[in-house]
PDB file of C-alpha atoms in Angstrom:
ATOM      1  CA  UNK A   2      -0.177   0.192  -0.085  1.00 93.00           C
ATOM      2  CA  UNK A   3       1.495   3.392  -0.958  1.00 96.00           C
ATOM      3  CA  UNK A   4      -0.142   6.596   0.679  1.00 98.00           C
ATOM      4  CA  UNK A   5       0.704  10.021  -0.773  1.00 98.00           C
ATOM      5  CA  UNK A   6      -0.593  13.359  -0.992  1.00 97.00           C
ATOM      6  CA  UNK A   7      -3.818  13.490  -3.437  1.00 97.00           C
ATOM      7  CA  UNK A   8      -3.097  15.848  -6.326  1.00 96.00           C
ATOM      8  CA  UNK A   9      -5.713  17.592  -8.549  1.00 96.00           C
ATOM      9  CA  UNK A  10      -5.109  15.056 -11.366  1.00 97.00           C
ATOM     10  CA  UNK A  11      -6.537  12.107  -8.757  1.00 97.00           C
ATOM     11  CA  UNK A  12     -10.074  13.673  -8.498  1.00 97.00           C
ATOM     12  CA  UNK A  13     -12.001  11.507 -11.002  1.00 97.00           C
ATOM     13  CA  UNK A  14     -10.196   8.520  -9.426  1.00 97.00           C
ATOM     14  CA  UNK A  15     -11.095   9.509  -5.799  1.00 97.00           C
ATOM     15  CA  UNK A  16     -14.756  10.545  -6.594  1.00 97.00           C
ATOM     16  CA  UNK A  17     -14.917   6.916  -8.090  1.00 97.00           C
ATOM     17  CA  UNK A  18     -13.955   5.602  -4.877  1.00 97.00           C
ATOM     18  CA  UNK A  19     -15.849   7.690  -3.051  1.00 97.00           C
ATOM     19  CA  UNK A  20     -18.940   6.494  -4.636  1.00 96.00           C
ATOM     20  CA  UNK A  21     -18.185   3.017  -4.441  1.00 96.00           C
ATOM     21  CA  UNK A  22     -17.449   3.252  -0.567  1.00 95.00           C
ATOM     22  CA  UNK A  23     -21.185   4.603  -0.501  1.00 94.00           C
ATOM     23  CA  UNK A  24     -22.788   2.184  -2.426  1.00 95.00           C
ATOM     24  CA  UNK A  25     -21.122  -0.588  -0.106  1.00 94.00           C
ATOM     25  CA  UNK A  26     -21.422   1.041   3.089  1.00 92.00           C
ATOM     26  CA  UNK A  27     -24.962   2.953   3.083  1.00 91.00           C
ATOM     27  CA  UNK A  28     -27.081   0.065   0.958  1.00 91.00           C
ATOM     28  CA  UNK A  29     -30.514   0.331   3.031  1.00 88.00           C
ATOM     29  CA  UNK A  30     -29.346   3.524   4.825  1.00 88.00           C
ATOM     30  CA  UNK A  31     -30.121   5.749   1.858  1.00 88.00           C
ATOM     31  CA  UNK A  32     -32.622   4.717  -0.857  1.00 89.00           C
ATOM     32  CA  UNK A  33     -30.804   2.749  -4.044  1.00 91.00           C
ATOM     33  CA  UNK A  34     -31.742   5.564  -6.514  1.00 90.00           C
ATOM     34  CA  UNK A  35     -29.096   8.308  -4.422  1.00 88.00           C
ATOM     35  CA  UNK A  36     -26.836   5.341  -4.448  1.00 91.00           C
ATOM     36  CA  UNK A  37     -27.391   4.302  -7.754  1.00 92.00           C
ATOM     37  CA  UNK A  38     -28.066   7.291  -9.572  1.00 89.00           C
ATOM     38  CA  UNK A  39     -26.116   9.986 -11.345  1.00 89.00           C
ATOM     39  CA  UNK A  40     -26.154  12.840  -9.139  1.00 89.00           C
ATOM     40  CA  UNK A  41     -23.832  11.264  -6.457  1.00 91.00           C
ATOM     41  CA  UNK A  42     -21.141  10.757  -9.045  1.00 92.00           C
ATOM     42  CA  UNK A  43     -21.747  14.050 -10.332  1.00 94.00           C
ATOM     43  CA  UNK A  44     -21.607  15.728  -7.268  1.00 94.00           C
ATOM     44  CA  UNK A  45     -18.594  13.723  -5.611  1.00 94.00           C
ATOM     45  CA  UNK A  46     -16.511  14.734  -8.825  1.00 95.00           C
ATOM     46  CA  UNK A  47     -17.272  18.168  -8.585  1.00 96.00           C
ATOM     47  CA  UNK A  48     -16.777  18.456  -4.686  1.00 94.00           C
ATOM     48  CA  UNK A  49     -13.314  16.466  -5.183  1.00 95.00           C
ATOM     49  CA  UNK A  50     -12.267  18.418  -8.014  1.00 96.00           C
ATOM     50  CA  UNK A  51     -12.656  21.714  -6.255  1.00 94.00           C
ATOM     51  CA  UNK A  52     -11.013  20.232  -2.777  1.00 92.00           C
ATOM     52  CA  UNK A  53      -7.960  19.188  -4.834  1.00 94.00           C
ATOM     53  CA  UNK A  54      -7.851  22.126  -6.845  1.00 92.00           C
ATOM     54  CA  UNK A  55      -7.924  24.733  -4.208  1.00 88.00           C
ATOM     55  CA  UNK A  56      -6.553  23.274  -1.095  1.00 79.00           C
ATOM     56  CA  UNK A  57      -7.368  25.119   1.932  1.00 82.00           C
ATOM     57  CA  UNK A  58      -4.852  26.072   4.471  1.00 82.00           C
ATOM     58  CA  UNK A  59      -3.516  23.620   6.651  1.00 85.00           C
ATOM     59  CA  UNK A  60      -5.461  20.874   4.540  1.00 91.00           C
ATOM     60  CA  UNK A  61      -4.488  17.143   4.480  1.00 95.00           C
ATOM     61  CA  UNK A  62      -5.399  15.266   1.130  1.00 96.00           C
ATOM     62  CA  UNK A  63      -4.212  11.858   0.949  1.00 98.00           C
ATOM     63  CA  UNK A  64      -4.674   8.749  -1.191  1.00 98.00           C
ATOM     64  CA  UNK A  65      -3.721   5.114  -0.784  1.00 98.00           C
ATOM     65  CA  UNK A  66      -2.809   3.218  -4.094  1.00 98.00           C
ATOM     66  CA  UNK A  67      -2.780  -0.300  -4.072  1.00 96.00           C
ATOM     67  CA  UNK A  68       0.473  -2.304  -5.375  1.00 94.00           C
ATOM     68  CA  UNK A  69      -0.768  -1.999  -8.719  1.00 95.00           C
ATOM     69  CA  UNK A  70      -0.664   2.345  -8.533  1.00 96.00           C
ATOM     70  CA  UNK A  71      -4.729   2.187  -8.436  1.00 97.00           C
ATOM     71  CA  UNK A  72      -6.508   4.429  -5.848  1.00 98.00           C
ATOM     72  CA  UNK A  73      -8.500   2.446  -3.406  1.00 98.00           C
ATOM     73  CA  UNK A  74      -8.899   5.286  -0.811  1.00 98.00           C
ATOM     74  CA  UNK A  75      -9.120   8.621   0.365  1.00 97.00           C
ATOM     75  CA  UNK A  76      -8.838  10.698   2.974  1.00 98.00           C
ATOM     76  CA  UNK A  77      -9.660  14.766   3.355  1.00 97.00           C
ATOM     77  CA  UNK A  78      -8.966  16.886   6.761  1.00 97.00           C
ATOM     78  CA  UNK A  79      -8.694  20.129   7.924  1.00 95.00           C
ATOM     79  CA  UNK A  80      -9.476  22.627  10.249  1.00 95.00           C
ATOM     80  CA  UNK A  81     -12.503  21.761  11.923  1.00 96.00           C
ATOM     81  CA  UNK A  82     -15.777  23.006  10.800  1.00 94.00           C
ATOM     82  CA  UNK A  83     -17.245  22.971  14.595  1.00 95.00           C
ATOM     83  CA  UNK A  84     -16.184  26.191  17.240  1.00 93.00           C
ATOM     84  CA  UNK A  85     -13.381  23.656  18.899  1.00 92.00           C
ATOM     85  CA  UNK A  86     -11.066  26.631  18.086  1.00 88.00           C
ATOM     86  CA  UNK A  87      -8.000  26.648  15.607  1.00 89.00           C
ATOM     87  CA  UNK A  88      -5.915  23.990  17.766  1.00 95.00           C
ATOM     88  CA  UNK A  89      -8.574  21.066  16.592  1.00 97.00           C
ATOM     89  CA  UNK A  90      -8.595  19.346  13.186  1.00 97.00           C
ATOM     90  CA  UNK A  91     -11.351  17.394  11.317  1.00 97.00           C
ATOM     91  CA  UNK A  92     -11.473  14.394   9.445  1.00 98.00           C
ATOM     92  CA  UNK A  93     -13.708  15.393   7.032  1.00 96.00           C
ATOM     93  CA  UNK A  94     -14.017  12.212   4.896  1.00 96.00           C
ATOM     94  CA  UNK A  95     -12.423   8.769   4.993  1.00 97.00           C
ATOM     95  CA  UNK A  96     -13.529   6.221   2.229  1.00 97.00           C
ATOM     96  CA  UNK A  97     -11.943   3.083   1.108  1.00 97.00           C
ATOM     97  CA  UNK A  98     -13.356   1.145  -2.202  1.00 97.00           C
ATOM     98  CA  UNK A  99     -15.190  -2.061  -0.814  1.00 96.00           C
ATOM     99  CA  UNK A 100     -12.514  -4.221  -2.367  1.00 95.00           C
ATOM    100  CA  UNK A 101      -9.882  -2.766  -0.132  1.00 95.00           C
ATOM    101  CA  UNK A 102     -12.033  -3.107   3.106  1.00 94.00           C
ATOM    102  CA  UNK A 103      -9.946  -4.828   5.601  1.00 92.00           C
ATOM    103  CA  UNK A 104      -6.426  -4.782   3.747  1.00 95.00           C
ATOM    104  CA  UNK A 105      -5.494  -1.742   5.816  1.00 96.00           C
ATOM    105  CA  UNK A 106      -5.841   0.894   3.544  1.00 97.00           C
ATOM    106  CA  UNK A 107      -8.106   3.066   5.796  1.00 97.00           C
ATOM    107  CA  UNK A 108      -5.697   2.335   8.803  1.00 97.00           C
ATOM    108  CA  UNK A 109      -2.684   3.596   6.791  1.00 98.00           C
ATOM    109  CA  UNK A 110      -4.321   6.665   5.720  1.00 98.00           C
ATOM    110  CA  UNK A 111      -5.556   7.293   9.342  1.00 98.00           C
ATOM    111  CA  UNK A 112      -1.925   7.146  10.640  1.00 97.00           C
ATOM    112  CA  UNK A 113      -0.657   9.558   7.767  1.00 98.00           C
ATOM    113  CA  UNK A 114      -3.228  11.962   8.231  1.00 98.00           C
ATOM    114  CA  UNK A 115      -3.070  11.979  12.073  1.00 98.00           C
ATOM    115  CA  UNK A 116       1.062  12.394  11.604  1.00 97.00           C
ATOM    116  CA  UNK A 117       0.397  15.526   9.363  1.00 96.00           C
ATOM    117  CA  UNK A 118      -2.041  16.612  11.426  1.00 97.00           C
ATOM    118  CA  UNK A 119       0.173  16.915  14.491  1.00 96.00           C
ATOM    119  CA  UNK A 120       3.467  18.330  12.612  1.00 95.00           C
ATOM    120  CA  UNK A 121       0.463  20.903  11.106  1.00 94.00           C
ATOM    121  CA  UNK A 122      -0.019  22.247  15.207  1.00 94.00           C
ATOM    122  CA  UNK A 123      -3.303  20.671  15.797  1.00 96.00           C
ATOM    123  CA  UNK A 124      -3.774  19.584  19.096  1.00 97.00           C
ATOM    124  CA  UNK A 125      -6.542  17.265  18.662  1.00 97.00           C
ATOM    125  CA  UNK A 126      -8.531  15.996  15.799  1.00 98.00           C
ATOM    126  CA  UNK A 127     -12.556  15.048  15.615  1.00 98.00           C
ATOM    127  CA  UNK A 128     -14.883  13.382  13.014  1.00 98.00           C
ATOM    128  CA  UNK A 129     -18.511  12.908  12.616  1.00 97.00           C
ATOM    129  CA  UNK A 130     -19.733   9.635  11.874  1.00 97.00           C
ATOM    130  CA  UNK A 131     -23.373   8.086  11.174  1.00 94.00           C
ATOM    131  CA  UNK A 132     -24.298   6.595  15.064  1.00 94.00           C
ATOM    132  CA  UNK A 133     -25.718   3.596  12.962  1.00 92.00           C
ATOM    133  CA  UNK A 134     -22.149   3.112  11.436  1.00 93.00           C
ATOM    134  CA  UNK A 135     -20.977   0.420  13.622  1.00 93.00           C
ATOM    135  CA  UNK A 136     -18.164  -0.856  10.910  1.00 93.00           C
ATOM    136  CA  UNK A 137     -17.145   2.473  10.760  1.00 95.00           C
ATOM    137  CA  UNK A 138     -17.166   3.351  15.120  1.00 96.00           C
ATOM    138  CA  UNK A 139     -15.203   0.137  15.610  1.00 96.00           C
ATOM    139  CA  UNK A 140     -12.341   1.471  13.180  1.00 96.00           C
ATOM    140  CA  UNK A 141     -12.339   5.073  14.513  1.00 98.00           C
ATOM    141  CA  UNK A 142     -11.996   3.742  18.019  1.00 98.00           C
ATOM    142  CA  UNK A 143      -9.159   1.430  17.093  1.00 97.00           C
ATOM    143  CA  UNK A 144      -7.557   4.282  15.645  1.00 97.00           C
ATOM    144  CA  UNK A 145      -7.858   5.964  19.402  1.00 97.00           C
ATOM    145  CA  UNK A 146     -11.117   7.852  18.840  1.00 98.00           C
ATOM    146  CA  UNK A 147     -13.605   8.152  21.116  1.00 98.00           C
ATOM    147  CA  UNK A 148     -17.064   9.578  21.072  1.00 97.00           C
ATOM    148  CA  UNK A 149     -17.385  12.800  22.900  1.00 97.00           C
ATOM    149  CA  UNK A 150     -20.930  13.317  23.401  1.00 96.00           C
ATOM    150  CA  UNK A 151     -21.417  15.888  20.294  1.00 96.00           C
ATOM    151  CA  UNK A 152     -24.506  14.446  17.955  1.00 96.00           C
ATOM    152  CA  UNK A 153     -26.592  16.288  15.648  1.00 96.00           C
ATOM    153  CA  UNK A 154     -29.111  15.197  13.291  1.00 95.00           C
ATOM    154  CA  UNK A 155     -29.754  16.046   9.671  1.00 89.00           C
ATOM    155  CA  UNK A 156     -30.815  14.876   6.390  1.00 87.00           C
ATOM    156  CA  UNK A 157     -27.950  13.329   3.927  1.00 77.00           C
ATOM    157  CA  UNK A 158     -29.340  13.520   0.229  1.00 74.00           C
ATOM    158  CA  UNK A 159     -32.942  13.614   1.772  1.00 82.00           C
ATOM    159  CA  UNK A 160     -32.559  10.934   4.356  1.00 84.00           C
ATOM    160  CA  UNK A 161     -32.694  11.851   8.064  1.00 90.00           C
ATOM    161  CA  UNK A 162     -29.299  10.529  10.074  1.00 90.00           C
ATOM    162  CA  UNK A 163     -28.026  10.899  13.140  1.00 95.00           C
ATOM    163  CA  UNK A 164     -24.327  11.753  13.546  1.00 95.00           C
ATOM    164  CA  UNK A 165     -22.175  11.229  16.352  1.00 97.00           C
ATOM    165  CA  UNK A 166     -18.664  13.147  16.919  1.00 98.00           C
ATOM    166  CA  UNK A 167     -15.952  11.620  17.515  1.00 98.00           C
ATOM    167  CA  UNK A 168     -12.549  12.960  19.187  1.00 98.00           C
ATOM    168  CA  UNK A 169      -9.190  11.993  20.114  1.00 98.00           C
ATOM    169  CA  UNK A 170      -5.636  14.274  20.943  1.00 97.00           C
ATOM    170  CA  UNK A 171      -2.726  13.796  18.519  1.00 96.00           C
TER     171      UNK A 171
END
């Protein structure tokens, strides 16, 4: 597994992994027409083109490549979007393709990102996860995160969901 900084030319491959991961992880959570419709892929591509084309200050954008050089995972982190102050980072997105689940790609992405966030001067890091996503919650807990009591309810792609916040020191 090779972990490297993402570049603008990775946007299409990163978006494809993002969509495949959503389709694998959220089947039954979000309607099939949302997961399989063209809007998800178009929106993910536009979002990654923007993020990778204009990285924000103190942002971390990484990809995981398999031994054949194919992108199988992604991670985006940067300053928190919550009111925690400038010393707190947030992992906004971490996804691997379903074929890469269990290979260590996610763990290696997270390890590299936490190192980079610490070197960027952050003291701690948060992330939001669907409360019903037990697989992801176990992954985050193995990476040293713990639920900090933060929660929110919102509609994602028209589906009401509850998210919980996880936090860890760097």
